[in-house]
Coordinates of C-alpha atoms (C1' of nucleotides) in Angstrom, one line a residue:
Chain I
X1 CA 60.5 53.5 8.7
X2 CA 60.9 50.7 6.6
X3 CA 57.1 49.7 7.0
X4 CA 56.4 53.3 5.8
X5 CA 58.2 52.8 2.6
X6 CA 56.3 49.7 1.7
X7 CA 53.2 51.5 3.0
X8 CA 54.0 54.5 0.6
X9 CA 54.1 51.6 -2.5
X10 CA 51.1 50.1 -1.5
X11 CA 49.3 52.9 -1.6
X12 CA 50.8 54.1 -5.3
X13 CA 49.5 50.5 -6.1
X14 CA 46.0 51.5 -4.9
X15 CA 45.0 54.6 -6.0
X16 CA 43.8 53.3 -9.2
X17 CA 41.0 51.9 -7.1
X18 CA 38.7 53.9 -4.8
X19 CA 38.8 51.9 -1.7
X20 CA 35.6 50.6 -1.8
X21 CA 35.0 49.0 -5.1
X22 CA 38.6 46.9 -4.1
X23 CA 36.6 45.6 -1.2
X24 CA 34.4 44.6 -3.3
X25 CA 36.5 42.9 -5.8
X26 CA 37.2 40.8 -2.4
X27 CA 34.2 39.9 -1.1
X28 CA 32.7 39.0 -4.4
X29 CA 35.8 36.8 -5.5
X30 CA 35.6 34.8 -1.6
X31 CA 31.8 34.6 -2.5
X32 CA 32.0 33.1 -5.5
X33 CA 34.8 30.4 -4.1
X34 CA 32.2 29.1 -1.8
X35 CA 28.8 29.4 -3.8
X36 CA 29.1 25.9 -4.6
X37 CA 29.1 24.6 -1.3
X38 CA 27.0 27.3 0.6
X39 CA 24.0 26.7 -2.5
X40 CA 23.8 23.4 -1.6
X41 CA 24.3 23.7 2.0
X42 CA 21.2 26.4 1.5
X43 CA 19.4 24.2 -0.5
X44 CA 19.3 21.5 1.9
X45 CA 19.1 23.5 5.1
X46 CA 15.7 24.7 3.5
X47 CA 14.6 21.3 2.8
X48 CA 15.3 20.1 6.1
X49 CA 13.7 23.4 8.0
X50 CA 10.5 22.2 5.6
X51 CA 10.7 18.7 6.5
X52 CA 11.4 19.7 10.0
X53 CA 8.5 22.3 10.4
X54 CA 6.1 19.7 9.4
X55 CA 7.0 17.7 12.5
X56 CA 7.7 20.9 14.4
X57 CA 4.3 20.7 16.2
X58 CA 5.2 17.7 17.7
X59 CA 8.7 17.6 18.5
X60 CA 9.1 21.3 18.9
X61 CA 12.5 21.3 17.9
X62 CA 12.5 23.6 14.5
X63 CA 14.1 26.5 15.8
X64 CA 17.2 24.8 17.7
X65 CA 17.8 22.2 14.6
X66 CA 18.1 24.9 11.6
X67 CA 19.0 28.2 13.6
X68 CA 22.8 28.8 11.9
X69 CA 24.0 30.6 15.8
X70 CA 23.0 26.9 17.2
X71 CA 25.9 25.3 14.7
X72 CA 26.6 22.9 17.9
X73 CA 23.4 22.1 19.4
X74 CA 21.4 21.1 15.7
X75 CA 22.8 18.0 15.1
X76 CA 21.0 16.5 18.5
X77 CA 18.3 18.7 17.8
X78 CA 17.8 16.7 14.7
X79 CA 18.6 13.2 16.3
X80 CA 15.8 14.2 19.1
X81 CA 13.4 14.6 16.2
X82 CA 14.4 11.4 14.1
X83 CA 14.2 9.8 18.0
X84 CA 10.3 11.0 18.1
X85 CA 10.1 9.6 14.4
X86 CA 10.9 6.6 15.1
X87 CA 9.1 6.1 18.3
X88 CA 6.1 6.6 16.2
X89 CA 6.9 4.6 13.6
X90 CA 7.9 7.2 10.9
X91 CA 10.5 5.8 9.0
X92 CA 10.2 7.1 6.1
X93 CA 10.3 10.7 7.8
X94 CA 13.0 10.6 9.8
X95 CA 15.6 9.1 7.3
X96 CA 14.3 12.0 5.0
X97 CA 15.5 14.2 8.6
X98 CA 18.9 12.0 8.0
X99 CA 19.7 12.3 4.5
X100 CA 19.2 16.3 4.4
X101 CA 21.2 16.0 7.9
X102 CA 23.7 13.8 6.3
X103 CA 24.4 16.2 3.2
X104 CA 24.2 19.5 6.0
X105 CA 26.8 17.7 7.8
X106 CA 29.1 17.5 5.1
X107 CA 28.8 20.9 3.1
X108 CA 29.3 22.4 6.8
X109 CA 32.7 20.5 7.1
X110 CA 31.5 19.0 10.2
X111 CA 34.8 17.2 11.1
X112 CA 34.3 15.3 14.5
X113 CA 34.7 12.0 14.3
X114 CA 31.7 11.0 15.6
X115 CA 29.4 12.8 13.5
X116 CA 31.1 11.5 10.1
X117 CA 31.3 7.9 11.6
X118 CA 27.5 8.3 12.1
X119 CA 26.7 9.4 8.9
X120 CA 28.7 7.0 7.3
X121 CA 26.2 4.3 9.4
X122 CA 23.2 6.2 8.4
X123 CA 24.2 6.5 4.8
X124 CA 24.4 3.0 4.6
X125 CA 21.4 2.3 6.1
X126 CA 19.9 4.6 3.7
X127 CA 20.9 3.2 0.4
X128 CA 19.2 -0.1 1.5
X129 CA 15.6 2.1 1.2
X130 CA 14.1 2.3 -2.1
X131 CA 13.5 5.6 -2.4
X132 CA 16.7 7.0 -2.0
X133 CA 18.9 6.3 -4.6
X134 CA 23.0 7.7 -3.9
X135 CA 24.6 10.7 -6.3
X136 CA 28.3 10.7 -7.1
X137 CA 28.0 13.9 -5.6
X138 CA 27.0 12.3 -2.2
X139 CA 29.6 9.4 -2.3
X140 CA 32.8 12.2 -2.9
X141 CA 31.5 14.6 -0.4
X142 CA 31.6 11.7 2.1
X143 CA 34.7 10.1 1.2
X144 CA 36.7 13.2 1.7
X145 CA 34.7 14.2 5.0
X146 CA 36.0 10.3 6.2
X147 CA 39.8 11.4 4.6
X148 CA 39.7 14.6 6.8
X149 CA 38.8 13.1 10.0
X150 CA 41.3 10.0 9.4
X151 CA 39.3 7.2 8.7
X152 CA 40.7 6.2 5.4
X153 CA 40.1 2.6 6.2
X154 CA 36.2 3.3 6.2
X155 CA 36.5 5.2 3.1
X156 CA 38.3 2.2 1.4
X157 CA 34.8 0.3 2.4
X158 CA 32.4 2.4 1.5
X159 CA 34.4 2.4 -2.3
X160 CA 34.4 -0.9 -2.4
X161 CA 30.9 -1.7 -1.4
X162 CA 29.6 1.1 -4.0
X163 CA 31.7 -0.8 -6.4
X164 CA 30.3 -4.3 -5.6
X165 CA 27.1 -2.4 -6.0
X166 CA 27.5 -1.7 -9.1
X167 CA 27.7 1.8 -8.8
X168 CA 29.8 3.0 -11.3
X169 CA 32.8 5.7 -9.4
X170 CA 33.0 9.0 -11.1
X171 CA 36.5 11.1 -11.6
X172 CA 34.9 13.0 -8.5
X173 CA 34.7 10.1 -6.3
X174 CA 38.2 8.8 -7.6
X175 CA 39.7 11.5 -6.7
X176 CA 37.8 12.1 -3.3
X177 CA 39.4 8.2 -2.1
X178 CA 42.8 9.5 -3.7
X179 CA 42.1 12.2 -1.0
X180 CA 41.1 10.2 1.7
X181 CA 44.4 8.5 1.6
X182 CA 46.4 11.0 1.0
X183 CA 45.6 12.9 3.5
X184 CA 45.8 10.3 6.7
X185 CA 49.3 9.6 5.5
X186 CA 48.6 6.6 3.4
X187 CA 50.5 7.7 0.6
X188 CA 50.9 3.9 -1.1
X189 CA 47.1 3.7 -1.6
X190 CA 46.7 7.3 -3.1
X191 CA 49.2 6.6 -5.3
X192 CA 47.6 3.3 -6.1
X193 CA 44.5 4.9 -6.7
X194 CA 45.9 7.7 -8.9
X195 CA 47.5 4.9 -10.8
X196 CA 44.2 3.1 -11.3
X197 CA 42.5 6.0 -12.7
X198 CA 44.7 6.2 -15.5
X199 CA 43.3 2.8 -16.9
X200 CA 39.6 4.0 -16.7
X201 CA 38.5 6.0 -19.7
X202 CA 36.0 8.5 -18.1
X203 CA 38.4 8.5 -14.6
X204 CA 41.7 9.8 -15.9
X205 CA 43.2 11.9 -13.6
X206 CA 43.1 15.7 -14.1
X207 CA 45.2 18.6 -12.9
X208 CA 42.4 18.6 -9.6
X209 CA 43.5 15.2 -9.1
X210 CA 47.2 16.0 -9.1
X211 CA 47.0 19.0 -7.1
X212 CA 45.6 17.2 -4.4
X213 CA 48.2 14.2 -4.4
X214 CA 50.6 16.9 -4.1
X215 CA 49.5 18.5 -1.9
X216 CA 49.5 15.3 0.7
X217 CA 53.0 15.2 -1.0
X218 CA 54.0 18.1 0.7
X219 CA 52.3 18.0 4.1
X220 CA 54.1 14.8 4.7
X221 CA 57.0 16.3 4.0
X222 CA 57.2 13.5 0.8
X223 CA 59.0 16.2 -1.9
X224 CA 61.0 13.7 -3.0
X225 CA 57.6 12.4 -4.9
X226 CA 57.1 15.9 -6.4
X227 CA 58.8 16.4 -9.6
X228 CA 58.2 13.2 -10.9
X229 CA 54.3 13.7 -10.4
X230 CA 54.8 17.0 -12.3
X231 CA 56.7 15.0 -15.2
X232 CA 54.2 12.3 -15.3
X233 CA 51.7 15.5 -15.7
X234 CA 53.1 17.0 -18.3
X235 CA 53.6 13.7 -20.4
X236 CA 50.0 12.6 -20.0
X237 CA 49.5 17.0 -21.2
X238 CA 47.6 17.9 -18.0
X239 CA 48.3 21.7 -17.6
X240 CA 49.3 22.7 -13.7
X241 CA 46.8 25.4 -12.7
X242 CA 47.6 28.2 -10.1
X243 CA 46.2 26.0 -7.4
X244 CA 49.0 23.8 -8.4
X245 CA 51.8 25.7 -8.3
X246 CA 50.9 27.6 -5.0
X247 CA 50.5 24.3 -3.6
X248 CA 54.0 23.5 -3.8
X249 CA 55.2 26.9 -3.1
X250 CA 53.9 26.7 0.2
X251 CA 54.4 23.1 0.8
X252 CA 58.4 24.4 -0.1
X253 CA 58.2 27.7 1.8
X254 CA 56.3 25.8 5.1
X255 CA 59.3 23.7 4.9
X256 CA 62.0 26.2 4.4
X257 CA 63.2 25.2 1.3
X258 CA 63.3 28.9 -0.1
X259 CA 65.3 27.9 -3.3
X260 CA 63.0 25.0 -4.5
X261 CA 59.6 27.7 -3.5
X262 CA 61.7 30.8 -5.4
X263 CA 62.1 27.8 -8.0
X264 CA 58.2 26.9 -8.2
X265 CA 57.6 31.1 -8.3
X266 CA 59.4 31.4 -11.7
X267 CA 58.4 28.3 -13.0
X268 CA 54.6 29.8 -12.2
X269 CA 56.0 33.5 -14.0
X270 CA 56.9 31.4 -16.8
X271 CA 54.1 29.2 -17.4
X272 CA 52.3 31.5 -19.6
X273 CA 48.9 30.1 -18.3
X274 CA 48.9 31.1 -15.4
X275 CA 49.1 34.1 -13.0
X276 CA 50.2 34.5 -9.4
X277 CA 47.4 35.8 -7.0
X278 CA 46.7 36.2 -3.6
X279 CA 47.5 32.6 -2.4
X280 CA 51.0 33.0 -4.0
X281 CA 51.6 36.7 -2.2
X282 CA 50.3 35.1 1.0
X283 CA 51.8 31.8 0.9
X284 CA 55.2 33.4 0.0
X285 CA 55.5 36.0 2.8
X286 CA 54.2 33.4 5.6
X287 CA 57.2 31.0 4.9
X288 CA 59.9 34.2 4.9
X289 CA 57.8 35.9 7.9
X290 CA 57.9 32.5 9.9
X291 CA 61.9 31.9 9.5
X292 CA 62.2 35.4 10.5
X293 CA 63.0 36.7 7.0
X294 CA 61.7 40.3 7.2
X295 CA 63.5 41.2 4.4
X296 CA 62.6 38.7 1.6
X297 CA 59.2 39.2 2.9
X298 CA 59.3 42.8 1.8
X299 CA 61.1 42.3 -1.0
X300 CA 58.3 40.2 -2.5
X301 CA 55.3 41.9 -0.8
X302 CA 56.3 44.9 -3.0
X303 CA 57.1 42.9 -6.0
X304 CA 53.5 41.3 -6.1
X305 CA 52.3 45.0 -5.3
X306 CA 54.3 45.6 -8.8
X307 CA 52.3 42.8 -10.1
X308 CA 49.1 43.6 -9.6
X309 CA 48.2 41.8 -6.5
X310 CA 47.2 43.6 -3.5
X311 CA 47.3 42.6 -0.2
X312 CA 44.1 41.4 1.7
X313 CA 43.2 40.9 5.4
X314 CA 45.3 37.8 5.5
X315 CA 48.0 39.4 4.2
X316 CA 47.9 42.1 6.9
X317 CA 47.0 39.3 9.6
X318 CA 50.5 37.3 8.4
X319 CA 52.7 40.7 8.4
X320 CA 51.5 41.4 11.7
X321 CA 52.7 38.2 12.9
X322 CA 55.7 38.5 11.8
X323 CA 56.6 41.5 12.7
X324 CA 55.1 40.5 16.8
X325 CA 58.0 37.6 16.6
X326 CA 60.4 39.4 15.7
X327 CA 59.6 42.0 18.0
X328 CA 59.3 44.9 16.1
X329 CA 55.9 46.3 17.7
X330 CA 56.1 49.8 15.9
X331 CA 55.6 48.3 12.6
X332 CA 53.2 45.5 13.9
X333 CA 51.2 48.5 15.2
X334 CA 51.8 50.4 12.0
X335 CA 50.1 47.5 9.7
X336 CA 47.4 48.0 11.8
X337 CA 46.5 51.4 11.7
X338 CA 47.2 51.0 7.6
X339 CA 44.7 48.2 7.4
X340 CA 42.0 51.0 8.5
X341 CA 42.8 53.5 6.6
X342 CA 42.6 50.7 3.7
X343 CA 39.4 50.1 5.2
X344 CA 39.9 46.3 6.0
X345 CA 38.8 45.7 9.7
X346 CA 40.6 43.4 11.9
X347 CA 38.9 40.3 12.7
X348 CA 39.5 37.2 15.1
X349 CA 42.5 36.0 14.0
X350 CA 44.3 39.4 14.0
X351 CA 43.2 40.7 17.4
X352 CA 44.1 37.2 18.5
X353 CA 47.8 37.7 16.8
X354 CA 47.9 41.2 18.2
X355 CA 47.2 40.0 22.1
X356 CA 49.5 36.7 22.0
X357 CA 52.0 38.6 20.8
X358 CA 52.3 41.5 23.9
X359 CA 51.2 38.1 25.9
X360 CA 54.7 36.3 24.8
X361 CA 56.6 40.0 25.0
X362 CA 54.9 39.9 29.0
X363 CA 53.2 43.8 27.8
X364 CA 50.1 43.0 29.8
X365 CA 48.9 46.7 29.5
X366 CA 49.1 46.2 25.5
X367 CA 47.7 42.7 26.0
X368 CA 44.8 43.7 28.0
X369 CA 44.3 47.1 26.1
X370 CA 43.6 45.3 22.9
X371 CA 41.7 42.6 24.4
X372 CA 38.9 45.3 25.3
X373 CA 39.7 46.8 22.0
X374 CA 38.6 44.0 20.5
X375 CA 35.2 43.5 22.5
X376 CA 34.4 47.3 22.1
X377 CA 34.4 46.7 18.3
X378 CA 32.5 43.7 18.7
X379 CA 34.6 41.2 17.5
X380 CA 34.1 37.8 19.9
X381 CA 37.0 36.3 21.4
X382 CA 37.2 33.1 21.3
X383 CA 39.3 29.9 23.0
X384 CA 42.3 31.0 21.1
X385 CA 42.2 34.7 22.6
X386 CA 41.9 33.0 26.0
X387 CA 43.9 30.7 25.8
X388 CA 46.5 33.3 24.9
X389 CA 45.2 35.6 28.0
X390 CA 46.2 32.8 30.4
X391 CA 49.3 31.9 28.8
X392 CA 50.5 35.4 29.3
X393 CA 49.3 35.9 32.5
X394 CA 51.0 32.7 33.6
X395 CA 54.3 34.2 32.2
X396 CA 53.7 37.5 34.2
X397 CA 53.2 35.1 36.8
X398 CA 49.8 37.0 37.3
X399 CA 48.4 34.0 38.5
X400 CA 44.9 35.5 40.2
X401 CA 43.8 36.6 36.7
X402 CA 43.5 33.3 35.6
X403 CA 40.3 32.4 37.3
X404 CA 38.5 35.6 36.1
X405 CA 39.3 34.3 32.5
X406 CA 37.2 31.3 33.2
X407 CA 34.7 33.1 34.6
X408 CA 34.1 35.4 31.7
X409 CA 33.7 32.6 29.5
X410 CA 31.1 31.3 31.2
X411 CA 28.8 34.1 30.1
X412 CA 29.7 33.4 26.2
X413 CA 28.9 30.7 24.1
X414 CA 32.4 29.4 23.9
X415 CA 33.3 26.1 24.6
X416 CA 36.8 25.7 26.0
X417 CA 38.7 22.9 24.8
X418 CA 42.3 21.2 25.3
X419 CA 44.6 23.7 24.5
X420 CA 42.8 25.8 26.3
X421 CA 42.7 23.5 29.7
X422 CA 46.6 22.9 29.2
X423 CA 47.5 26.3 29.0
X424 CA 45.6 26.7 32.5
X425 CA 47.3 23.3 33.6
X426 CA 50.7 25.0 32.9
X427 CA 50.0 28.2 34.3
X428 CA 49.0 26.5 37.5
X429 CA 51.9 23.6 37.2
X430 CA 54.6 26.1 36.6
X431 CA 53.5 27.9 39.7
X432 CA 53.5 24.7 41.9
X433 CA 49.8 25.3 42.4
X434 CA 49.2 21.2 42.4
X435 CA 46.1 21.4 43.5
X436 CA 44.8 24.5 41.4
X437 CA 46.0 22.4 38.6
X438 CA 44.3 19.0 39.8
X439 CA 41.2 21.0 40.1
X440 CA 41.3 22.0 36.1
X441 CA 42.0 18.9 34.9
X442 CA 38.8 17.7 36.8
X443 CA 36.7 20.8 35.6
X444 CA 38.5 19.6 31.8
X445 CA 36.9 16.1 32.2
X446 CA 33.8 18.0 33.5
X447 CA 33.1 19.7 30.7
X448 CA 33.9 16.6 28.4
X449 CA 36.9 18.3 26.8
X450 CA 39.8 15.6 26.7
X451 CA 43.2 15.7 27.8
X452 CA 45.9 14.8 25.4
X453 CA 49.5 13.8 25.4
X454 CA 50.2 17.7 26.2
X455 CA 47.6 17.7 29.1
X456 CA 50.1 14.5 30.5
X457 CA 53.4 16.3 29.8
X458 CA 52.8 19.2 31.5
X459 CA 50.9 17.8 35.0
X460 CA 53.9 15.0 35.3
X461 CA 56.6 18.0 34.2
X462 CA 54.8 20.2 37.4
X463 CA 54.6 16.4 39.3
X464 CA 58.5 15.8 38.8
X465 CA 59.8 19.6 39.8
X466 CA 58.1 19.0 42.9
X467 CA 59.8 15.3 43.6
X468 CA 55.8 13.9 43.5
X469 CA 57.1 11.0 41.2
X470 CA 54.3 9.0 42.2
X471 CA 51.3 11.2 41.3
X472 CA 52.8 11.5 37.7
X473 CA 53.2 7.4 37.4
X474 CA 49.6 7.6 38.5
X475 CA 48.5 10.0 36.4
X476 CA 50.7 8.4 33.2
X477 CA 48.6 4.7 34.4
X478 CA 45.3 6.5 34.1
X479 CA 45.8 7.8 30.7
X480 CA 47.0 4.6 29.2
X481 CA 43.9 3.1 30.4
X482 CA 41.7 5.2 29.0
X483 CA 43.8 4.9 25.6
X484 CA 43.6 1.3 25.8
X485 CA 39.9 1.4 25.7
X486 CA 39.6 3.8 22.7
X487 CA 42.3 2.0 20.6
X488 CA 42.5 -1.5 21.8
X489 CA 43.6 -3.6 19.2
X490 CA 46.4 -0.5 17.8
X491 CA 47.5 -0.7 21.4
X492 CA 48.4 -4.3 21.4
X493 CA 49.8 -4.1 18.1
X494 CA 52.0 -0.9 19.4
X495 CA 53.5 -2.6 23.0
X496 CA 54.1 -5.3 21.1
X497 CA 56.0 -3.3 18.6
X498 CA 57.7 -0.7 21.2
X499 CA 58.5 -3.4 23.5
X500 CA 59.2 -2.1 26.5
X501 CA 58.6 1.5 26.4
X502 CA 56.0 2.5 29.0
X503 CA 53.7 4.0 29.2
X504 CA 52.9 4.4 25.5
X505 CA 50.3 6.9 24.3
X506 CA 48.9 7.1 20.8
X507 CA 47.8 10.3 19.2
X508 CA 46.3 11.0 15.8
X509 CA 47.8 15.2 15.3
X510 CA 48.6 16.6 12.0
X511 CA 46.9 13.8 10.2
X512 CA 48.4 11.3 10.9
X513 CA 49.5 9.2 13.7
X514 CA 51.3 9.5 16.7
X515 CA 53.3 7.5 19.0
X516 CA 54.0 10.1 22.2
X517 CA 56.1 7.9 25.2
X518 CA 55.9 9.5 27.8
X519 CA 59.2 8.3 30.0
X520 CA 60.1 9.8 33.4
X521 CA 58.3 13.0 32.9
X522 CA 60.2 13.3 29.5
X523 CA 58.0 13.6 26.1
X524 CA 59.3 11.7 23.2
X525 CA 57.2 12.0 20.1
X526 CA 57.9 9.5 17.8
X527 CA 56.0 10.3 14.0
X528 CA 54.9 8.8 11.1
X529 CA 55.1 5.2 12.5
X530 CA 52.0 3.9 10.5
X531 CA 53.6 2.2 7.7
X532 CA 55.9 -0.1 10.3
X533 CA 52.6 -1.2 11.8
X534 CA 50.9 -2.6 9.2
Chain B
dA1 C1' 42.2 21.3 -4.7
dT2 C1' 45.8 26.4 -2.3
dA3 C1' 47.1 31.2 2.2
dG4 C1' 46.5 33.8 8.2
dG5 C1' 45.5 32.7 15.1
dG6 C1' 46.3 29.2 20.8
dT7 C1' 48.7 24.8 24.8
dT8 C1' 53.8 21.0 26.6
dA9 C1' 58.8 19.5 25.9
dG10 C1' 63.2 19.8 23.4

DNA sequence: ATAGGGTTAG
């Protein structure tokens, strides 16, 4: 009833615009977000297909490389061609392949680790050929692809040898570094950086520049830095933008500081320069929706209805959510049906939503019902929807279904990965199926998808309800091993440190690191241990 | 530069 009422507002809000021309309001604000980057990434996926044809003849690899379904196979494709390149001598070619594959990588926010270490190699092989001389451009992009996949430390370098270069930093590539620290929890440098910037005439930080320190700010939970950044902003007459306000309101509201976020919100109202929008709406209702505020949420759904600002499909997507945990299904269902006759189709993330939630309330009809719902109107499920499948099977202890999940993905070009494998590892754990579950995590390693501290926790809980102590000291030995080789020296440094908690496994999550001991079957995460290290 | 989806344990 209450959905209805809201509903009823909504649509009062709407019918000055027919239905379509607000849907395309949306689509051409989201296009113009990305133009920037999806130009550029055009650009140089053109140049590289022409590059690429030339050599196509030979190497026969055009069609996997620059086809955009192949997102995961091109970047071998393109190392099999610069492999052909270079057996015959083409060097010239194939670090043209690398450069356009290099700039591709990073305007596709290609974020594994590997990849972005190997560009970072190939870049700097690169600027020691004479015809390719680095942009500012290329230098920031890279910086904050290194920040986003944790390597601050090799974005540190590459500053300073671009410095010792003599290559001039721009306020773009200042502020990419500041990012790059910021965001692997070294909040010392960024702030270091941000200080430096002030001293350099055509490097003076900018209300970009702020935002972003914030931002880290508030993912580390660091609001205690906050208002002295915005005083510091005001004094030097930097003017917050929308960006930076809504920042804050959801770094506040993911935290549940609703008074400090409600303060942020007038503050915004009040600034006279700027207007809330659809970040504000969303960011607002996702921190009331997620502490089970239904009411707040309502309350200022309707107010930014009175402002001006309508909902959009993430809107829906986060009221449906909400309303799933909280277990009120009619109105879930009812958000739903308004979103059609709004015209807004559902997509992954709000069938996904929709089946985890009848998964967690054990409805496996509902569960199953919108699962083929979703397929009929040709929306792809992905690892997510399965892994929510299995995870709701497991609790409806439906145990023979899990299999056929597996099996269906097989014919699709999903590629299952660790949460995925652990919520199989559970189902099986939970239901004392050891050896169902020691088969997965061999078919995990099989498919090169890598078990993490989760993967552990959950195979030594299932080890220690059945008394099998010894399997799970085993299994707790192996892993350590293998972390030892990846992260040698940090290793050291951490036994050292930790004394004598065994066995010790590190983990980079949420941008920074990790500690996770894993004692007697018992997880204990221990966070944001960086700083003591160094 | 900002918003929405999955796995363990507590």
């Amino acid at each position: 009833m209450e959905l209805l009422s809201v509903s009823s507002t909504a649509a009062a809000a709407h019918t000055f615009f027919p239905s379509g021309e607000r849907r395309c309001a949306v689509f051409v604000v989201s296009a113009n977000r990305t133009s920037d980057s999806g130009a550029l990434q055009k650009k140089s996926k053109r140049e590289l297909s022409t590059i690429l044809r030339t050599e196509a003849a030979v190497l026969g690899v055009e069609r996997k490389a620059v086809s955009a379904k192949s997102d995961r196979l091109w970047p071998r494709a393109v190392l099999e061609a610069l492999d052909n390149s270079i057996a015959n001598n083409r060097w010239e070619s194939a670090l043209k392949v690398i450069v356009l594959l290099l700039l591709s990588v990073i305007s596709e926010g290609f974020l594994i680790k590997k990849v972005s270490v190997l560009a970072l190699k190939i870049f700097e092989l690169l600027r020691k050929q004479l015809w390719y001389r680095p942009k500012g451009q290329t230098f920031a992009r890279l910086l904050t692809m290194l920040g986003k996949c944790n390597q601050p430390e090799h974005a540190a370098s590459l500053f300073n040898t671009m410095h010792s270069e003599g290559f001039k930093p721009t306020l773009d590539v200042y502020t990419s570094l500041l990012g790059a620290f910021g965001r692997s929890g070294l909040l010392k440098e960024a702030f270091y950086t941000i200080h430096e910037m002030k001293t350099i005439s055509d490097c003076r930080p900018d209300a970009y520049t702020y935002t972003i320190l914030i931002g880290c700010c508030s993912k580390l939970k660091r609001f205690d830095l906050i208002p002295s950044l915005l005083t510091e902003m005001s004094y030097l007459g930097i003017h917050s933008t929308v960006v930076t306000y809504n920042t804050i309101i959801d770094g506040y509201g993911k935290a549940g500081l609703f008074e400090k976020m409600e303060n942020s919100v007038s503050d915004l109202l009040e600034s006279g320069d700027c207007l809330p929008d659809i970040f504000t709406l969303n960011s607002m209702i996702s921190a009331y929706g997620d502490s089970g505020k239904i009411t707040a949420m309502e309350k200022w759904y309707i107010e930014f209805q009175h402002m001006g600002i309508d909902p959009d499909l993430t809107t829906f997507n986060i009221l449906i959510r909400t309303y799933g945990k909280a277990g009120m299904y009619d109105k879930m269902m009812s958000v739903f049906r308004f979103m059609k006759k709004r015209y807004f189709s559902p997509n992954t993330i709000t069938f996904n939503t929709v089946i985890e939630c009848f998964a967690k309330a054990g409805d496996i009809e509902k569960m199953e019902y919108y699962f083929r719902l979703m397929k009929i109107r040709g929306i792809k499920p992905n690892c997510i929807t399965y892994c929510s499948l299995v995870s709701g099977y497991s609790r409806a202890c439906l145990l023979e279904k899990v299999p056929l999940i597996i099996r269906q993905t097989e014919n699709t070009d999903v590629v299952l990965d660790t949460p995925f494998f652990n919520s199989v590892i559970y189902a099986y754990g939970q239901a004392g199926e050891i050896e169902l579950m020691k088969e997965t995590f061999s078919l995990m390693k099989e498919k090169k998808c890598k078990p993490d501290y989760i993967t552990v926790a959950t195979m030594n809980k299932a080890y220690s309800d059945l008394g099998m102590e010894r399997d799970a000291q085993e299994l707790e030995l192996k892993m350590v091993e293998q972390k030892k080789s990846s992260y040698g020296n940090f290793y050291i440094s951490l036994t050292k440190y930790k004394r004598r908690l065994f066995p010790i496994i590190l983990e980079s999550r949420e941008n920074y690191w990790s500690l996770v001991v894993i004692f007697c079957g018992k997880t204990v995460r221990l966070t944001s241990i960086k700083e003591n290290l160094q």
